[in-house]
Tab-separated table of C-alpha atoms and ligand atoms in Angstrom:
chain	number	residue	atom	x	y	z
A	1	MET	CA	0.000	0.000	0.000
A	2	ASN	CA	1.235	3.473	-0.878
A	3	LYS	CA	0.352	5.511	2.218
A	4	GLU	CA	1.604	8.826	0.836
A	5	GLN	CA	-0.690	8.430	-2.153
A	6	LEU	CA	-3.575	7.520	0.157
A	7	LYS	CA	-3.061	10.765	2.049
A	8	ILE	CA	-2.838	12.753	-1.193
A	9	ASN	CA	-6.092	11.272	-2.500
A	10	LEU	CA	-7.912	11.758	0.781
A	11	ASP	CA	-6.682	15.344	1.206
A	12	LYS	CA	-7.802	16.178	-2.313
A	13	ILE	CA	-11.354	14.998	-1.633
A	14	LEU	CA	-11.585	16.624	1.816
A	15	ASN	CA	-10.275	19.838	0.348
A	16	GLU	CA	-12.955	19.755	-2.342
A	17	VAL	CA	-15.600	19.199	0.328
A	18	SER	CA	-14.402	22.100	2.448
A	19	LYS	CA	-14.321	24.439	-0.549
A	20	SER	CA	-17.779	23.395	-1.738
A	21	LYS	CA	-21.137	24.940	-0.878
A	22	GLN	CA	-21.698	21.920	1.299
A	23	SER	CA	-18.557	22.240	3.408
A	24	ASP	CA	-20.055	20.302	6.327
A	25	ALA	CA	-20.764	17.233	4.181
A	26	GLU	CA	-19.401	14.027	5.639
A	27	LEU	CA	-17.107	11.755	3.638
A	28	ILE	CA	-17.939	8.085	4.015
A	29	ALA	CA	-14.867	6.100	2.987
A	30	VAL	CA	-16.289	3.084	1.180
A	31	THR	CA	-14.009	0.258	2.272
A	32	LYS	CA	-15.604	-2.701	0.492
A	33	TYR	CA	-12.568	-2.949	-1.811
A	34	VAL	CA	-9.853	-2.862	0.833
A	35	ASP	CA	-8.475	-4.829	3.740
A	36	ILE	CA	-7.939	-3.953	7.387
A	37	LYS	CA	-4.473	-2.490	6.747
A	38	VAL	CA	-5.814	0.179	4.438
A	39	MET	CA	-8.618	0.928	6.885
A	40	GLU	CA	-6.096	1.369	9.693
A	41	ALA	CA	-4.192	3.823	7.531
A	42	LEU	CA	-7.414	5.714	6.848
A	43	TYR	CA	-8.197	5.786	10.557
A	44	GLU	CA	-4.734	7.193	11.280
A	45	LEU	CA	-5.439	9.883	8.702
A	46	GLY	CA	-8.562	10.850	10.614
A	47	VAL	CA	-11.320	9.011	8.757
A	48	ARG	CA	-14.156	8.027	11.103
A	49	HIS	CA	-16.952	7.095	8.680
A	50	PHE	CA	-16.624	3.732	6.963
A	51	GLY	CA	-19.064	2.273	4.411
A	52	GLU	CA	-19.439	-1.454	3.796
A	53	ASN	CA	-21.870	-3.406	1.655
A	54	ARG	CA	-21.334	-7.060	2.552
A	55	ALA	CA	-22.594	-8.454	5.832
A	56	HIS	CA	-19.805	-10.893	6.581
A	57	GLU	CA	-16.948	-8.519	5.674
A	58	PHE	CA	-18.555	-5.753	7.669
A	59	LEU	CA	-18.833	-7.890	10.818
A	60	LYS	CA	-15.215	-9.015	10.541
A	61	LYS	CA	-13.980	-5.466	10.143
A	62	LYS	CA	-16.166	-4.055	12.881
A	63	GLU	CA	-14.904	-6.690	15.277
A	64	TYR	CA	-11.313	-5.836	14.399
A	65	PHE	CA	-11.939	-2.182	15.222
A	66	ALA	CA	-13.885	-2.962	18.400
A	67	ASP	CA	-11.501	-0.785	20.426
A	68	LYS	CA	-12.339	2.246	18.277
A	69	PRO	CA	-15.877	3.248	19.226
A	70	ASP	CA	-15.516	6.596	17.479
A	71	ILE	CA	-15.919	4.908	14.085
A	72	GLN	CA	-19.329	5.337	12.484
A	73	TRP	CA	-20.360	2.321	10.426
A	74	HIS	CA	-22.537	2.877	7.379
A	75	PHE	CA	-24.127	-0.065	5.596
A	76	ILE	CA	-24.499	1.109	2.013
A	77	GLY	CA	-25.399	-1.761	-0.283
A	78	ARG	CA	-28.341	-3.927	-1.143
A	79	LEU	CA	-29.173	-6.068	1.864
A	80	GLN	CA	-30.904	-9.427	1.657
A	81	ARG	CA	-33.384	-10.339	4.355
A	82	ARG	CA	-31.408	-13.180	5.896
A	83	PRO	CA	-28.347	-11.246	7.160
A	84	VAL	CA	-30.460	-8.439	8.638
A	85	LYS	CA	-30.490	-10.077	12.061
A	86	ASP	CA	-26.681	-10.416	12.042
A	87	ILE	CA	-25.823	-6.844	11.205
A	88	ILE	CA	-28.666	-4.522	12.028
A	89	ASN	CA	-27.717	-4.005	15.669
A	90	HIS	CA	-24.092	-3.329	14.745
A	91	ILE	CA	-24.486	-0.512	12.254
A	92	ASP	CA	-24.866	3.206	12.856
A	93	TYR	CA	-26.594	4.111	9.591
A	94	PHE	CA	-28.381	2.126	6.899
A	95	HIS	CA	-28.315	3.753	3.460
A	96	ALA	CA	-30.240	1.253	1.364
A	97	LEU	CA	-33.779	0.824	2.616
A	98	ASP	CA	-35.204	-0.074	-0.785
A	99	ARG	CA	-38.299	-2.189	-0.145
A	100	ILE	CA	-41.038	-2.677	2.422
A	101	SER	CA	-40.226	-6.340	3.039
A	102	LEU	CA	-36.771	-5.274	4.174
A	103	ALA	CA	-38.249	-2.631	6.482
A	104	LYS	CA	-40.402	-5.326	8.012
A	105	GLU	CA	-37.395	-7.523	8.743
A	106	ILE	CA	-35.365	-4.631	10.164
A	107	ASN	CA	-38.265	-3.695	12.399
A	108	LYS	CA	-38.488	-7.251	13.662
A	109	ARG	CA	-34.767	-7.646	14.390
A	110	ALA	CA	-33.640	-4.234	15.568
A	111	GLU	CA	-33.178	-3.691	19.283
A	112	ARG	CA	-33.110	0.088	18.962
A	113	ILE	CA	-34.167	2.709	16.444
A	114	ILE	CA	-32.077	2.431	13.282
A	115	PRO	CA	-31.303	5.643	11.341
A	116	CYS	CA	-32.189	4.790	7.733
A	117	PHE	CA	-32.032	6.420	4.329
A	118	LEU	CA	-34.731	5.458	1.849
A	119	GLN	CA	-33.075	4.511	-1.415
A	120	ILE	CA	-34.696	6.221	-4.371
A	121	ASN	CA	-34.389	5.071	-7.962
A	122	ILE	CA	-34.577	8.500	-9.564
A	123	SER	CA	-33.594	7.445	-13.053
A	124	GLU	CA	-36.102	4.566	-12.820
A	125	GLU	CA	-33.609	2.139	-14.320
A	126	SER	CA	-35.175	-1.263	-13.968
A	127	GLN	CA	-32.001	-2.952	-12.713
A	128	LYS	CA	-31.530	-0.453	-9.897
A	129	ALA	CA	-32.961	-0.885	-6.444
A	130	GLY	CA	-35.054	1.705	-4.716
A	131	PHE	CA	-38.477	3.285	-4.534
A	132	GLY	CA	-39.783	5.320	-7.447
A	133	VAL	CA	-40.121	9.073	-7.010
A	134	ASN	CA	-43.920	8.889	-7.082
A	135	GLU	CA	-44.108	6.208	-4.402
A	136	VAL	CA	-42.056	8.007	-1.807
A	137	GLN	CA	-44.756	9.817	0.108
A	138	ALA	CA	-46.944	6.715	0.436
A	139	VAL	CA	-43.949	4.626	1.518
A	140	VAL	CA	-42.946	7.166	4.135
A	141	GLU	CA	-46.477	7.195	5.515
A	142	GLU	CA	-46.620	3.407	5.560
A	143	LEU	CA	-43.349	3.229	7.498
A	144	ALA	CA	-44.894	5.146	10.405
A	145	GLU	CA	-45.985	1.844	11.918
A	146	TYR	CA	-42.418	0.465	11.925
A	147	GLU	CA	-41.281	1.802	15.261
A	148	LYS	CA	-37.626	0.747	14.890
A	149	ILE	CA	-37.123	2.698	11.677
A	150	CYS	CA	-36.266	6.377	11.605
A	151	ILE	CA	-36.051	7.880	8.137
A	152	ILE	CA	-33.249	10.371	8.512
A	153	GLY	CA	-32.890	11.013	4.803
A	154	LEU	CA	-32.950	9.862	1.194
A	155	MET	CA	-30.214	8.170	-0.818
A	156	THR	CA	-29.648	7.602	-4.504
A	157	MET	CA	-27.102	6.141	-6.901
A	158	ALA	CA	-26.759	7.847	-10.253
A	159	PRO	CA	-26.229	5.810	-13.430
A	160	TYR	CA	-22.676	5.673	-14.765
A	161	ASP	CA	-23.221	6.639	-18.362
A	162	ILE	CA	-24.980	9.980	-18.216
A	163	SER	CA	-24.040	13.602	-18.801
A	164	GLU	CA	-23.157	16.172	-16.154
A	165	LYS	CA	-26.425	17.919	-16.816
A	166	GLU	CA	-28.360	14.721	-16.126
A	167	LEU	CA	-26.360	14.129	-12.948
A	168	HIS	CA	-27.317	17.584	-11.718
A	169	GLU	CA	-30.964	16.818	-12.483
A	170	ILE	CA	-30.886	13.566	-10.534
A	171	PHE	CA	-29.308	15.146	-7.466
A	172	VAL	CA	-31.632	18.164	-7.584
A	173	THR	CA	-34.605	15.808	-7.758
A	174	LEU	CA	-33.422	13.859	-4.703
A	175	LYS	CA	-32.857	17.061	-2.750
A	176	GLU	CA	-36.342	18.376	-3.628
A	177	LEU	CA	-37.902	15.087	-2.646
A	178	GLN	CA	-36.048	15.140	0.678
A	179	SER	CA	-37.350	18.642	1.415
A	180	LYS	CA	-40.888	17.509	0.620
A	181	VAL	CA	-40.691	14.568	3.002
A	182	GLN	CA	-39.130	16.756	5.678
A	183	ALA	CA	-41.997	19.228	5.257
A	184	LEU	CA	-44.521	16.501	6.108
A	185	GLY	CA	-43.252	16.891	9.670
A	186	LEU	CA	-43.667	13.223	10.557
A	187	PRO	CA	-42.020	12.168	13.824
A	188	HIS	CA	-40.587	8.942	12.368
A	189	ALA	CA	-39.264	10.753	9.275
A	190	PRO	CA	-37.278	13.908	10.094
A	191	CYS	CA	-35.627	13.371	6.683
A	192	LYS	CA	-33.078	16.182	6.879
A	193	LYS	CA	-30.274	14.557	4.906
A	194	VAL	CA	-29.346	13.331	1.445
A	195	SER	CA	-26.774	10.620	0.801
A	196	MET	CA	-25.551	11.107	-2.765
A	197	GLY	CA	-22.314	11.229	-4.722
A	198	MET	CA	-19.687	8.555	-5.430
A	199	SER	CA	-16.207	8.708	-6.980
A	200	GLN	CA	-17.510	9.649	-10.411
A	201	ASP	CA	-19.939	12.339	-9.329
A	202	TYR	CA	-19.342	13.546	-5.761
A	203	GLN	CA	-18.316	17.043	-6.862
A	204	ILE	CA	-21.677	17.484	-8.572
A	205	ALA	CA	-23.503	15.988	-5.589
A	206	LEU	CA	-21.774	18.515	-3.311
A	207	GLU	CA	-22.910	21.359	-5.563
A	208	GLU	CA	-26.466	20.084	-5.154
A	209	GLY	CA	-26.322	19.855	-1.375
A	210	SER	CA	-25.197	16.346	-0.460
A	211	ASN	CA	-24.756	15.635	3.263
A	212	TYR	CA	-23.007	12.280	2.872
A	213	ILE	CA	-20.791	11.410	-0.065
A	214	ARG	CA	-19.935	7.715	-0.357
A	215	VAL	CA	-16.543	7.479	-2.023
A	216	GLY	CA	-14.428	4.398	-2.725
A	217	GLN	CA	-12.265	4.195	-5.861
A	218	ALA	CA	-11.134	7.820	-5.812
A	219	ILE	CA	-9.537	7.236	-2.402
A	220	TYR	CA	-7.588	4.198	-3.543
A	221	GLU	CA	-6.303	5.349	-6.926
A	222	ASP	CA	-2.631	4.280	-7.233
A	223	VAL	CA	-2.663	3.185	-3.576
A	224	LEU	CA	-3.238	-0.539	-3.870
A	225	ILE	CA	0.036	-1.603	-5.453
A	226	GLU	CA	1.130	-5.207	-5.137
A	227	GLU	CA	3.562	-5.834	-2.317
A	228	GLU	CA	6.679	-7.958	-2.910
B	301	PLP	C1	-19.408	0.897	-3.967
B	301	PLP	C2	-20.411	1.903	-3.606
B	301	PLP	C3	-20.043	3.251	-3.495
B	301	PLP	C4	-18.650	3.775	-3.823
B	301	PLP	O1	-18.438	3.748	-5.195
B	301	PLP	P1	-17.066	4.312	-5.831
B	301	PLP	O2	-17.359	4.406	-7.275
B	301	PLP	O3	-16.026	3.294	-5.510
B	301	PLP	O4	-16.775	5.605	-5.208
B	301	PLP	C5	-21.020	4.152	-3.080
B	301	PLP	N1	-22.282	3.748	-2.806
B	301	PLP	C6	-22.673	2.474	-2.910
B	301	PLP	C7	-24.073	2.110	-2.600
B	301	PLP	C8	-21.749	1.510	-3.329
B	301	PLP	O5	-22.156	0.242	-3.433
């Protein structure tokens, strides 16, 4: 691992955040690609928000860092129903609440209120997970009866092959939707945050008001060189 390069990459992103309109946005370092060593280096560099998307890997890593309670663990990827019981009481934030059946399982297994982002499929690509824009209000209202779920915000993933203009449109749409849900004033859905922006598009997401950017590849560029 090239630690100097890791620091350069991280500093570049943090610098962009602090110079953006959304200077208080939080960087979630997506660590699904990397091992414990790289995560330790990130921790030493001050990173406290880690994002994982596989249940087993997440549990292993969380256990390793058990002596570092200041880490915030974000579960970011599609979650099947079966592993919910294993992970749900070990995460700080869940970014991918994308269907009611999953909400049901979380509600059944959680031992405390879980801060969740509803995943929205803005571009309505059929292969992408998430609720459609027009369903959101009904879904939010339905989730009122799930007492272990707190909707703290909305999350989206933009498609890879679209123009900058289209990226702006997607992020603006998510932000507007978040404001609408927030304005409903529902106790179980304060919905003050948006989780949007990945390596390819976090600068645009910051321009459109992202609160959490979830960045992986851009942090590790030229860092993960083979060791002799
Ligand atoms: C992998 C992943 C990311 C990070 O993507 P990069 O392109 O590596 O920055 C962000 N969000 C989700 C949901 C992911 O699965």
